[in-house]
PDB file of C-alpha atoms in Angstrom:
ATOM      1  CA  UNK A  24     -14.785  -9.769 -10.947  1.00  0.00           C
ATOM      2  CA  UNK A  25     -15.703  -9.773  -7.127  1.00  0.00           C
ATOM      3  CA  UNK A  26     -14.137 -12.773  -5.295  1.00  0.00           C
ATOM      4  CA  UNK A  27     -16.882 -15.563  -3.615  1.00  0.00           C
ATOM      5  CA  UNK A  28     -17.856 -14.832  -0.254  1.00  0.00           C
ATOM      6  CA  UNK A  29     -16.882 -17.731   1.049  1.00  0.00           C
ATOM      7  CA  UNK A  30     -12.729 -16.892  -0.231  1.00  0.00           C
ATOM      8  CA  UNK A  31     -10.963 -16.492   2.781  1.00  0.00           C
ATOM      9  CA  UNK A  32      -8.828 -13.145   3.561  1.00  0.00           C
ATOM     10  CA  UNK A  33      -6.165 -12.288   2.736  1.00  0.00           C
ATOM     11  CA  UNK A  34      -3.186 -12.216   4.414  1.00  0.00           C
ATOM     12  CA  UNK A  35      -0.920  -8.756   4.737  1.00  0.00           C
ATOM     13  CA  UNK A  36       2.798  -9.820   4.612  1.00  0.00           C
ATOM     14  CA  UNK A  37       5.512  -8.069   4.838  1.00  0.00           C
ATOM     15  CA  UNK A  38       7.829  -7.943   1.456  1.00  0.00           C
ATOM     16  CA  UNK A  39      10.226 -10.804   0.504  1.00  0.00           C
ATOM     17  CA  UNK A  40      12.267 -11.973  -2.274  1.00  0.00           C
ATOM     18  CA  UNK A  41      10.118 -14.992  -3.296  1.00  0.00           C
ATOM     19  CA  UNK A  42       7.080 -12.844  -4.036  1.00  0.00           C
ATOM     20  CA  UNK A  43       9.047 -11.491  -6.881  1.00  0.00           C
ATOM     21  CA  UNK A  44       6.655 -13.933  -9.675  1.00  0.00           C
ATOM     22  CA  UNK A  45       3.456 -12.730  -7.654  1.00  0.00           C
ATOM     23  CA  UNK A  46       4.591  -8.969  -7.658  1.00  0.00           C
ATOM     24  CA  UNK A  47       5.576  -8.480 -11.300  1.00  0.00           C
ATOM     25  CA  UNK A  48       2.278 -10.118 -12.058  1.00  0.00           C
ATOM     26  CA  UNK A  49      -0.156  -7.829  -9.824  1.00  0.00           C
ATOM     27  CA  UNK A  50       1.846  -4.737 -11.299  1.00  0.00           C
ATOM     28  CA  UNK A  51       1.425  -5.973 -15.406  1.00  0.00           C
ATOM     29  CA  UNK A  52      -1.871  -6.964 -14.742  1.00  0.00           C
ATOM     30  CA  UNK A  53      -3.034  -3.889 -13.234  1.00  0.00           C
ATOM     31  CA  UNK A  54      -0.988  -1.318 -14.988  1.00  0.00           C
ATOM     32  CA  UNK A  55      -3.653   0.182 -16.546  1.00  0.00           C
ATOM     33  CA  UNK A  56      -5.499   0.732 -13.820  1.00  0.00           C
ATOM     34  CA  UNK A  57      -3.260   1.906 -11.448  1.00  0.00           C
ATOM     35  CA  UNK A  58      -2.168   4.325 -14.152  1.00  0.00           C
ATOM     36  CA  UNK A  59      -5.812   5.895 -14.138  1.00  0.00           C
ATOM     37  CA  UNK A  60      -5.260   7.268 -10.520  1.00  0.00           C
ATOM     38  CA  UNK A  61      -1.681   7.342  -9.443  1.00  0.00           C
ATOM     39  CA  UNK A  62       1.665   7.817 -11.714  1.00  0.00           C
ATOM     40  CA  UNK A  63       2.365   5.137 -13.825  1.00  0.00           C
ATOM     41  CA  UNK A  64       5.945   3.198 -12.906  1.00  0.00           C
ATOM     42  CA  UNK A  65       7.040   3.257 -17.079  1.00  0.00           C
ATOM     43  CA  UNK A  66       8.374   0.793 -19.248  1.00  0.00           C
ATOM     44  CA  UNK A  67      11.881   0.706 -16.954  1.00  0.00           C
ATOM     45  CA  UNK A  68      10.611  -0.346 -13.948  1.00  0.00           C
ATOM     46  CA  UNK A  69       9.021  -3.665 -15.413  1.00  0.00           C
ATOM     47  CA  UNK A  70      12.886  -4.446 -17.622  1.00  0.00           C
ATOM     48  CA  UNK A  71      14.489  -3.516 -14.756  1.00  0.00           C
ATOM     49  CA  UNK A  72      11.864  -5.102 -11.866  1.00  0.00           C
ATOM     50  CA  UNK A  73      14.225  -7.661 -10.453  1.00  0.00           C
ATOM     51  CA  UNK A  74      16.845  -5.083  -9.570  1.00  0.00           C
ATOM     52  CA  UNK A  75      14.602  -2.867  -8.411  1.00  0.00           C
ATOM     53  CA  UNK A  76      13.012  -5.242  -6.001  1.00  0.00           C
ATOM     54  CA  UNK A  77      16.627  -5.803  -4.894  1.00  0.00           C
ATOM     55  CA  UNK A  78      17.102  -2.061  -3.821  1.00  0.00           C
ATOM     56  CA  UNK A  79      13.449  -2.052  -2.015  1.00  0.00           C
ATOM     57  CA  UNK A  80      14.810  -5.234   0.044  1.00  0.00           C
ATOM     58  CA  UNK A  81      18.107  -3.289   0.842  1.00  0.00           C
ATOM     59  CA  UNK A  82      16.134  -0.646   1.909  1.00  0.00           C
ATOM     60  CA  UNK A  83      13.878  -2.873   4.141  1.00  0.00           C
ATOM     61  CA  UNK A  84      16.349  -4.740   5.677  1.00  0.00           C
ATOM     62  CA  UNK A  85      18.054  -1.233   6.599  1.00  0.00           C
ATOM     63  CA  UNK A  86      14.989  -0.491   8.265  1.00  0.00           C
ATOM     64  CA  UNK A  87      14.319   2.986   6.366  1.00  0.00           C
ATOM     65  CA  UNK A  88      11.444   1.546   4.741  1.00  0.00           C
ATOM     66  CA  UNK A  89       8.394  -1.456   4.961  1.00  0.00           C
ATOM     67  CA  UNK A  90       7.034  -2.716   2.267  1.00  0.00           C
ATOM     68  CA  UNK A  91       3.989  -5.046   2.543  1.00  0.00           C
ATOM     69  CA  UNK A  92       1.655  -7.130  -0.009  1.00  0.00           C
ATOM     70  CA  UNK A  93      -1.416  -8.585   0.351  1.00  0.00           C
ATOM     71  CA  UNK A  94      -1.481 -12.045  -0.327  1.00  0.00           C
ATOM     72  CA  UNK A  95      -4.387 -14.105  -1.492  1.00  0.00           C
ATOM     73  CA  UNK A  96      -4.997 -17.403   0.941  1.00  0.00           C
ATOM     74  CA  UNK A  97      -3.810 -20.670  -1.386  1.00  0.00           C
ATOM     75  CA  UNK A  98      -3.169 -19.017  -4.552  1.00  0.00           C
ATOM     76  CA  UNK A  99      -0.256 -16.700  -3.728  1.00  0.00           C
ATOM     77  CA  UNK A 100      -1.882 -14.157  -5.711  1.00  0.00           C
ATOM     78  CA  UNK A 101      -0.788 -10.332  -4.875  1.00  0.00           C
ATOM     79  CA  UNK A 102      -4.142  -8.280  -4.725  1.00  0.00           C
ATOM     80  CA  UNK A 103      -2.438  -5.270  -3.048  1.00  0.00           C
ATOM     81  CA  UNK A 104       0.850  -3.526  -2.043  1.00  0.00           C
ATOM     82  CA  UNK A 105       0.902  -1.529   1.302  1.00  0.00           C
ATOM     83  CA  UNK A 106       4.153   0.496   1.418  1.00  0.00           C
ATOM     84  CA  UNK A 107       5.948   2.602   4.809  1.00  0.00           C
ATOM     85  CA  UNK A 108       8.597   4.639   3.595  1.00  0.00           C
ATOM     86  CA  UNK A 109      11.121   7.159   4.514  1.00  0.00           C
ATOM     87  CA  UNK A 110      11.031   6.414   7.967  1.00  0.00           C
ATOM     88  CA  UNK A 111      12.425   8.873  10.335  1.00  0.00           C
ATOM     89  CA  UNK A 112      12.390   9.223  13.648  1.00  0.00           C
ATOM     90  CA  UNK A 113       9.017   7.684  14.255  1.00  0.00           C
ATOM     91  CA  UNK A 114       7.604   9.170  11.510  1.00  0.00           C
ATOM     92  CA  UNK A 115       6.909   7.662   7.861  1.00  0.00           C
ATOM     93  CA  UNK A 116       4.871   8.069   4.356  1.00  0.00           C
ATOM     94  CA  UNK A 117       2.546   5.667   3.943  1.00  0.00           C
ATOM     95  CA  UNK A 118       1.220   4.884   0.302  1.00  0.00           C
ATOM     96  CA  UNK A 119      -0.593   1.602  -1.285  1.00  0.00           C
ATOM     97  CA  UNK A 120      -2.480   0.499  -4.211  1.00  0.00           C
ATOM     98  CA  UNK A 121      -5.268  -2.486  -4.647  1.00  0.00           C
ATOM     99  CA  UNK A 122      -5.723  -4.547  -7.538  1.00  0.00           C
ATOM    100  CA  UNK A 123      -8.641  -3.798  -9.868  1.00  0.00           C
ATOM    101  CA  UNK A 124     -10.613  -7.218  -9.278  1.00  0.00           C
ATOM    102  CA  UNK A 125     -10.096  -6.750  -5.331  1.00  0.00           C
ATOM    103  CA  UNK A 126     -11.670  -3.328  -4.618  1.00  0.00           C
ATOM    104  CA  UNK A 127     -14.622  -2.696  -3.583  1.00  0.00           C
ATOM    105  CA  UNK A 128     -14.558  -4.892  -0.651  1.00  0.00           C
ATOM    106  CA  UNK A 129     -12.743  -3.073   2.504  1.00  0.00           C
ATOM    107  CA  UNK A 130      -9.761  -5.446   1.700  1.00  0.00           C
ATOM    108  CA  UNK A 131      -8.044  -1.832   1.458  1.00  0.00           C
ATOM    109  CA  UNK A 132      -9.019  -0.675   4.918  1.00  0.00           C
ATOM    110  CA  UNK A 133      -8.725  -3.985   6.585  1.00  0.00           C
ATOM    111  CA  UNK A 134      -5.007  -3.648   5.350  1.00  0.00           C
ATOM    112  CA  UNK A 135      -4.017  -0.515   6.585  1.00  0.00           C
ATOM    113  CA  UNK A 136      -5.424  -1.533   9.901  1.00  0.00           C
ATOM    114  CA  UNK A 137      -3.322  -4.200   9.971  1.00  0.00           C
ATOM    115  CA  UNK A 138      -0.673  -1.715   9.031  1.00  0.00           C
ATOM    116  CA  UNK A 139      -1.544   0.753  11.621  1.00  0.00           C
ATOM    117  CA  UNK A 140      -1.085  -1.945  14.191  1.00  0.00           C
ATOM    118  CA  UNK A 141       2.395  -3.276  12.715  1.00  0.00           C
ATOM    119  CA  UNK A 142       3.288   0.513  12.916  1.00  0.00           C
ATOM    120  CA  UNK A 143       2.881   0.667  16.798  1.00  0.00           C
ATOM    121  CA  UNK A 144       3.810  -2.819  17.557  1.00  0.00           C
ATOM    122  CA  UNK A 145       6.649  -3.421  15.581  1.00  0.00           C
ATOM    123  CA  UNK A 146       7.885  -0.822  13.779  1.00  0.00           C
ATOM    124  CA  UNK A 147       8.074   2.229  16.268  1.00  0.00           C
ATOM    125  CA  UNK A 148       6.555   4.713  14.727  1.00  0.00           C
ATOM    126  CA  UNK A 149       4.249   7.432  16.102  1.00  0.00           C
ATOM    127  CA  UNK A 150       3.171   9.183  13.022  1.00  0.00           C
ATOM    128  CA  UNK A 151       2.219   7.888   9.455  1.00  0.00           C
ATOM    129  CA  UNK A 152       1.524  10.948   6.561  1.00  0.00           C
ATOM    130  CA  UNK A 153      -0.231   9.918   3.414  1.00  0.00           C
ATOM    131  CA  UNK A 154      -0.762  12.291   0.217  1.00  0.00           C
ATOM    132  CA  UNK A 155      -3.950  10.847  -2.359  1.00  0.00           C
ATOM    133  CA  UNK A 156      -5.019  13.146  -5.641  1.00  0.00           C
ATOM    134  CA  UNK A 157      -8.159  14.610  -5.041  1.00  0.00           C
ATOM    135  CA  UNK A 158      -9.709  12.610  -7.704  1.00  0.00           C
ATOM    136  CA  UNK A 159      -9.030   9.560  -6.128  1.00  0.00           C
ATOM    137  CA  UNK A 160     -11.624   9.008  -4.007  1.00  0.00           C
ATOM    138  CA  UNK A 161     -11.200   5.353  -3.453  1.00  0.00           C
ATOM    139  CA  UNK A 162      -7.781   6.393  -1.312  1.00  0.00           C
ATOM    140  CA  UNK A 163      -8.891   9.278   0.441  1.00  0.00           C
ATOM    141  CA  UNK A 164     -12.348   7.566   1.512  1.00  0.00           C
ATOM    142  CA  UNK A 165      -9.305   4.372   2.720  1.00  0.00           C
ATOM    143  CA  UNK A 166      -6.857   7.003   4.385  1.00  0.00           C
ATOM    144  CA  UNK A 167     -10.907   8.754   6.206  1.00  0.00           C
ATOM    145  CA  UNK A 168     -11.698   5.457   7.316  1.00  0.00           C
ATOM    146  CA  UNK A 169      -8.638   4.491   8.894  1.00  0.00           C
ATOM    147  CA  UNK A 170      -8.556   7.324  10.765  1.00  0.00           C
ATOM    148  CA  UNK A 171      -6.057   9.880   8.979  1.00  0.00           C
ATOM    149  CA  UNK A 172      -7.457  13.668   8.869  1.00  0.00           C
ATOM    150  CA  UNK A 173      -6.351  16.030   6.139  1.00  0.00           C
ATOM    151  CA  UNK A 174      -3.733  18.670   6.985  1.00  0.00           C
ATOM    152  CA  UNK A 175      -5.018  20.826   4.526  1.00  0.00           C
ATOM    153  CA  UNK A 176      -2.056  21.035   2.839  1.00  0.00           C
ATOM    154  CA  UNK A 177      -2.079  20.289  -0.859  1.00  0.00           C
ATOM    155  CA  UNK A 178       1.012  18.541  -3.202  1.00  0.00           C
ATOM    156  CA  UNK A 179       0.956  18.040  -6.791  1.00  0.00           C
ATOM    157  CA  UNK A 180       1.232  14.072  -7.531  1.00  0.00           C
ATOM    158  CA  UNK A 181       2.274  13.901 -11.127  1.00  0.00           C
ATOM    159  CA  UNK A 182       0.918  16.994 -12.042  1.00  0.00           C
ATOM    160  CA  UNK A 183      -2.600  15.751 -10.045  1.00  0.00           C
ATOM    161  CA  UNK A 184      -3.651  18.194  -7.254  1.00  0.00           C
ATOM    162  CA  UNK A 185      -3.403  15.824  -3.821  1.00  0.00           C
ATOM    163  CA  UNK A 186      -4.271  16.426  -0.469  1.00  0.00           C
ATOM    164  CA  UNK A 187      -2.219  15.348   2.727  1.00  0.00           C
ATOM    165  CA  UNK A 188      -3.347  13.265   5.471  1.00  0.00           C
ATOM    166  CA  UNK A 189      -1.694  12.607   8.755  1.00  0.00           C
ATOM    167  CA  UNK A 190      -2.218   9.689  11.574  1.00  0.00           C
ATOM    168  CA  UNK A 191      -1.362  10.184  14.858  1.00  0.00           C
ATOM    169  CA  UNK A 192      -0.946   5.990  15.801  1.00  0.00           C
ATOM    170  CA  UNK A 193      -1.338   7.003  19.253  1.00  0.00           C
ATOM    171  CA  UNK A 194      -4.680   7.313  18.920  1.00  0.00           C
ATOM    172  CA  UNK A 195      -6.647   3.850  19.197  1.00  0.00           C
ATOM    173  CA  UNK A 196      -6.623   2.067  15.977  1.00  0.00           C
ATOM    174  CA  UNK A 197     -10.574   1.325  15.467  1.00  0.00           C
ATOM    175  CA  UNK A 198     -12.158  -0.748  12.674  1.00  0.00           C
TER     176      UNK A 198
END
């Protein structure tokens, strides 16, 4: 179901404990979705969610990853997850899924803008790679618009074939 026009936008902030309610939500209500184009996470990681989110916060706070959501303005709903990991010497995997009822409307690109600039301006980094399966075109038509170009390397995601994309966040970040 589209969201009114009129809704305003959402807000891209960066991963804290108190989101925990929000988070567990967006990923039960959109498991089967998600599950359609990317890995699913399996029974464990929803029993074992709030120890997991612990160890992503560890990680964050160590500065070897940054984890983002997308938060919907006066509801507090999550619509969307925008992740930076492995970060290493200015150079980090990007990855990030959107909530069924929320695509559709560049909410996916606007984020990763947003992300490209936090990735320059805050976070160091120089370089952002990004893997998508071929048949999701949703992602790689995201990771086009945002400027990333394909390597032409291929991975297997989960037994999916997947293509690489890199970003070089010196160049200009246009929308």
């Amino acid at each position: 179901m589209p969201m009114p026009l009129h809704t305003p936008r959402p807000r891209l902030e960066r991963l804290r404990a108190d989101h925990a309610p929000a988070l567990l939500a967006f990923e039960r209500e959109n498991r089967a979705f998600f599950a359609a184009s990317v890995p699913d996470r399996g029974d464990a990681y929803f029993a074992e969610f709030e120890a997991r989110l612990d160890s992503l916060l560890a990680e964050q706070s160590a500065g070897v990853c940054h984890f983002h959501v997308l938060v919907a303005e006066g509801t507090g709903e999550i619509l969307g997850r925008f992740n930076i990991v492995d970060v290493t010497d200015g150079t980090a995997d990007l990855g990030f899924r959107l909530a069924e009822k929320a695509t559709g409307r560049g909410l996916a690109t606007t984020a990763v803008h947003d992300l490209l600039t936090l990735c320059t301006t805050t976070y160091a980094l120089t370089t952002l790679h990004a893997a998508a399966a071929t048949t999701n075109t949703a992602s790689r038509a995201v990771l086009t618009r945002t400027g990333f170009v394909p390597t032409g390397e291929e991975v297997t995601l989960s037994g999916k074939r997947g293509l690489v994309f890199v970003r070089d966040l010196a160049e200009p970040v246009e929308r």
